[in-house]
Short mmCIF file of N, CA and C in Angstrom, two decimals:
data_model
loop_
_atom_site.label_atom_id
_atom_site.label_comp_id
_atom_site.label_asym_id
_atom_site.label_seq_id
_atom_site.Cartn_x
_atom_site.Cartn_y
_atom_site.Cartn_z
N MET O 1 75.28 28.82 89.87
CA MET O 1 75.02 30.02 90.65
C MET O 1 73.53 30.27 90.79
N VAL O 2 72.77 29.92 89.79
CA VAL O 2 71.32 30.11 89.87
C VAL O 2 70.73 29.22 90.95
N ASN O 3 71.22 27.99 91.07
CA ASN O 3 70.71 27.08 92.09
C ASN O 3 70.99 27.59 93.50
N GLU O 4 72.13 28.25 93.70
CA GLU O 4 72.44 28.81 95.01
C GLU O 4 71.46 29.92 95.36
N ASN O 5 71.10 30.77 94.40
CA ASN O 5 70.14 31.84 94.66
C ASN O 5 68.77 31.28 94.97
N ILE O 6 68.37 30.23 94.26
CA ILE O 6 67.06 29.63 94.52
C ILE O 6 67.03 29.01 95.91
N SER O 7 68.09 28.31 96.31
CA SER O 7 68.11 27.72 97.65
C SER O 7 68.19 28.79 98.73
N ARG O 8 68.89 29.87 98.44
CA ARG O 8 68.98 30.96 99.42
C ARG O 8 67.61 31.59 99.63
N ILE O 9 66.92 31.85 98.55
CA ILE O 9 65.59 32.44 98.67
C ILE O 9 64.61 31.42 99.24
N GLY O 10 64.80 30.15 98.91
CA GLY O 10 63.95 29.12 99.49
C GLY O 10 64.11 29.04 101.00
N SER O 11 65.34 29.15 101.48
CA SER O 11 65.54 29.12 102.93
C SER O 11 65.00 30.39 103.59
N LEU O 12 65.11 31.51 102.90
CA LEU O 12 64.52 32.74 103.45
C LEU O 12 62.99 32.66 103.47
N ASN O 13 62.42 32.03 102.46
CA ASN O 13 60.97 31.85 102.47
C ASN O 13 60.54 30.92 103.60
N LEU O 14 61.35 29.93 103.90
CA LEU O 14 61.05 29.04 105.02
C LEU O 14 61.12 29.81 106.34
N LEU O 15 62.12 30.67 106.47
CA LEU O 15 62.23 31.49 107.68
C LEU O 15 61.08 32.50 107.77
N ARG O 16 60.67 33.02 106.63
CA ARG O 16 59.53 33.95 106.61
C ARG O 16 58.23 33.23 106.98
N THR O 17 58.10 31.97 106.57
CA THR O 17 56.94 31.17 106.96
C THR O 17 56.92 30.95 108.46
N PHE O 18 58.09 30.71 109.05
CA PHE O 18 58.18 30.57 110.50
C PHE O 18 57.79 31.87 111.20
N ALA O 19 58.23 32.99 110.64
CA ALA O 19 57.87 34.29 111.22
C ALA O 19 56.37 34.53 111.12
N LEU O 20 55.76 34.09 110.03
CA LEU O 20 54.31 34.22 109.87
C LEU O 20 53.59 33.37 110.91
N PHE O 21 54.12 32.18 111.19
CA PHE O 21 53.56 31.35 112.25
C PHE O 21 53.64 32.05 113.60
N LEU O 22 54.74 32.74 113.86
CA LEU O 22 54.88 33.47 115.12
C LEU O 22 53.87 34.61 115.22
N VAL O 23 53.59 35.27 114.10
CA VAL O 23 52.59 36.34 114.11
C VAL O 23 51.21 35.76 114.43
N ILE O 24 50.89 34.63 113.83
CA ILE O 24 49.60 33.99 114.11
C ILE O 24 49.54 33.55 115.57
N LEU O 25 50.64 33.02 116.09
CA LEU O 25 50.70 32.62 117.49
C LEU O 25 50.51 33.83 118.41
N ASP O 26 51.06 34.96 118.03
CA ASP O 26 50.91 36.17 118.83
C ASP O 26 49.45 36.59 118.90
N HIS O 27 48.76 36.52 117.78
CA HIS O 27 47.35 36.92 117.77
C HIS O 27 46.47 35.88 118.46
N ALA O 28 46.84 34.62 118.35
CA ALA O 28 46.02 33.56 118.95
C ALA O 28 46.21 33.47 120.46
N SER O 29 47.35 33.89 120.96
CA SER O 29 47.61 33.77 122.39
C SER O 29 47.28 35.07 123.10
N SER O 30 46.04 35.42 123.05
CA SER O 30 45.62 36.65 123.72
C SER O 30 45.47 36.39 125.22
N TRP O 31 45.32 37.45 125.96
CA TRP O 31 45.21 37.37 127.41
C TRP O 31 43.99 36.56 127.82
N GLU O 32 42.89 36.67 127.10
CA GLU O 32 41.66 35.96 127.47
C GLU O 32 41.83 34.45 127.36
N ASN O 33 42.64 33.99 126.40
CA ASN O 33 42.86 32.56 126.24
C ASN O 33 43.67 31.98 127.39
N PHE O 34 44.55 32.76 127.99
CA PHE O 34 45.42 32.27 129.05
C PHE O 34 44.98 32.77 130.43
N PHE O 35 43.82 33.37 130.52
CA PHE O 35 43.36 33.93 131.79
C PHE O 35 43.12 32.84 132.82
N GLN O 36 42.78 31.65 132.38
CA GLN O 36 42.48 30.55 133.30
C GLN O 36 43.74 29.92 133.87
N ILE O 37 44.89 30.17 133.28
CA ILE O 37 46.13 29.57 133.75
C ILE O 37 46.61 30.30 135.00
N SER O 38 46.87 29.55 136.04
CA SER O 38 47.33 30.18 137.28
C SER O 38 48.80 30.60 137.17
N ASP O 39 49.58 29.86 136.39
CA ASP O 39 51.00 30.18 136.22
C ASP O 39 51.16 31.02 134.95
N LEU O 40 51.41 32.29 135.11
CA LEU O 40 51.51 33.18 133.95
C LEU O 40 52.87 33.12 133.27
N LYS O 41 53.79 32.31 133.80
CA LYS O 41 55.10 32.18 133.16
C LYS O 41 54.96 31.59 131.76
N ILE O 42 54.02 30.68 131.57
CA ILE O 42 53.79 30.09 130.25
C ILE O 42 53.30 31.17 129.29
N TYR O 43 52.38 31.99 129.74
CA TYR O 43 51.85 33.07 128.90
C TYR O 43 52.95 34.04 128.50
N TYR O 44 53.76 34.46 129.45
CA TYR O 44 54.82 35.42 129.15
C TYR O 44 55.91 34.81 128.27
N PHE O 45 56.17 33.51 128.43
CA PHE O 45 57.14 32.83 127.58
C PHE O 45 56.66 32.79 126.13
N ILE O 46 55.41 32.41 125.93
CA ILE O 46 54.86 32.36 124.56
C ILE O 46 54.82 33.75 123.95
N GLN O 47 54.43 34.73 124.71
CA GLN O 47 54.36 36.10 124.19
C GLN O 47 55.75 36.64 123.83
N SER O 48 56.75 36.32 124.64
CA SER O 48 58.09 36.83 124.35
C SER O 48 58.66 36.23 123.08
N ILE O 49 58.32 35.00 122.78
CA ILE O 49 58.78 34.38 121.54
C ILE O 49 57.94 34.86 120.36
N ALA O 50 56.65 34.95 120.55
CA ALA O 50 55.75 35.31 119.45
C ALA O 50 55.93 36.76 119.00
N LYS O 51 56.37 37.63 119.88
CA LYS O 51 56.56 39.04 119.52
C LYS O 51 57.71 39.25 118.55
N MET O 52 58.56 38.26 118.34
CA MET O 52 59.65 38.38 117.38
C MET O 52 59.17 38.21 115.94
N GLY O 53 57.93 37.76 115.75
CA GLY O 53 57.44 37.42 114.42
C GLY O 53 57.34 38.61 113.47
N VAL O 54 56.76 39.71 113.91
CA VAL O 54 56.55 40.86 113.02
C VAL O 54 57.86 41.50 112.57
N PRO O 55 58.80 41.81 113.48
CA PRO O 55 60.07 42.38 113.00
C PRO O 55 60.84 41.43 112.09
N LEU O 56 60.82 40.15 112.40
CA LEU O 56 61.51 39.17 111.56
C LEU O 56 60.88 39.10 110.18
N PHE O 57 59.56 39.06 110.11
CA PHE O 57 58.86 38.99 108.84
C PHE O 57 59.12 40.23 107.99
N LEU O 58 59.05 41.40 108.59
CA LEU O 58 59.27 42.64 107.84
C LEU O 58 60.72 42.79 107.38
N THR O 59 61.67 42.35 108.20
CA THR O 59 63.08 42.42 107.81
C THR O 59 63.37 41.52 106.63
N ILE O 60 62.88 40.30 106.66
CA ILE O 60 63.11 39.38 105.55
C ILE O 60 62.41 39.85 104.29
N SER O 61 61.18 40.33 104.42
CA SER O 61 60.46 40.83 103.24
C SER O 61 61.17 42.04 102.63
N GLY O 62 61.69 42.92 103.46
CA GLY O 62 62.44 44.07 102.95
C GLY O 62 63.71 43.65 102.26
N TYR O 63 64.39 42.64 102.78
CA TYR O 63 65.61 42.13 102.14
C TYR O 63 65.29 41.52 100.78
N LEU O 64 64.19 40.80 100.69
CA LEU O 64 63.83 40.17 99.42
C LEU O 64 63.39 41.19 98.38
N LEU O 65 62.96 42.37 98.81
CA LEU O 65 62.60 43.42 97.85
C LEU O 65 63.82 44.09 97.24
N LEU O 66 64.95 44.02 97.92
CA LEU O 66 66.17 44.65 97.44
C LEU O 66 66.84 43.77 96.41
N ASP O 67 67.11 44.31 95.23
CA ASP O 67 67.80 43.57 94.17
C ASP O 67 69.28 43.94 94.24
N PRO O 68 70.15 43.02 94.68
CA PRO O 68 71.56 43.37 94.87
C PRO O 68 72.29 43.68 93.56
N LYS O 69 71.77 43.26 92.42
CA LYS O 69 72.44 43.53 91.15
C LYS O 69 72.21 44.96 90.69
N VAL O 70 71.09 45.58 91.13
CA VAL O 70 70.76 46.93 90.69
C VAL O 70 71.41 47.99 91.57
N GLU O 71 71.25 47.83 92.88
CA GLU O 71 71.81 48.82 93.80
C GLU O 71 72.25 48.14 95.09
N SER O 72 73.19 48.75 95.72
CA SER O 72 73.68 48.19 96.99
C SER O 72 72.79 48.64 98.14
N ILE O 73 73.01 48.05 99.29
CA ILE O 73 72.24 48.42 100.48
C ILE O 73 72.57 49.86 100.86
N LYS O 74 73.81 50.27 100.70
CA LYS O 74 74.20 51.63 101.04
C LYS O 74 73.47 52.64 100.16
N THR O 75 73.36 52.34 98.85
CA THR O 75 72.64 53.23 97.95
C THR O 75 71.15 53.25 98.25
N PHE O 76 70.60 52.08 98.63
CA PHE O 76 69.18 51.99 98.94
C PHE O 76 68.83 52.85 100.13
#
């Protein structure tokens, strides 16, 4: 059972790392960097994906702060 918890948290940490990458992509893909592109569909596509990073990161971090053995989500 301990190995299942470690792998579960390991996979959540991997997902949180991906969310962190999306946050960095959001900050790196500013309007000035894509101003030279005539087709703005690429810019809007990258921005629409990158904007998911912050809510995903905060949701996973909040879940990892909750200890299911101490209190349930309803009590929290």
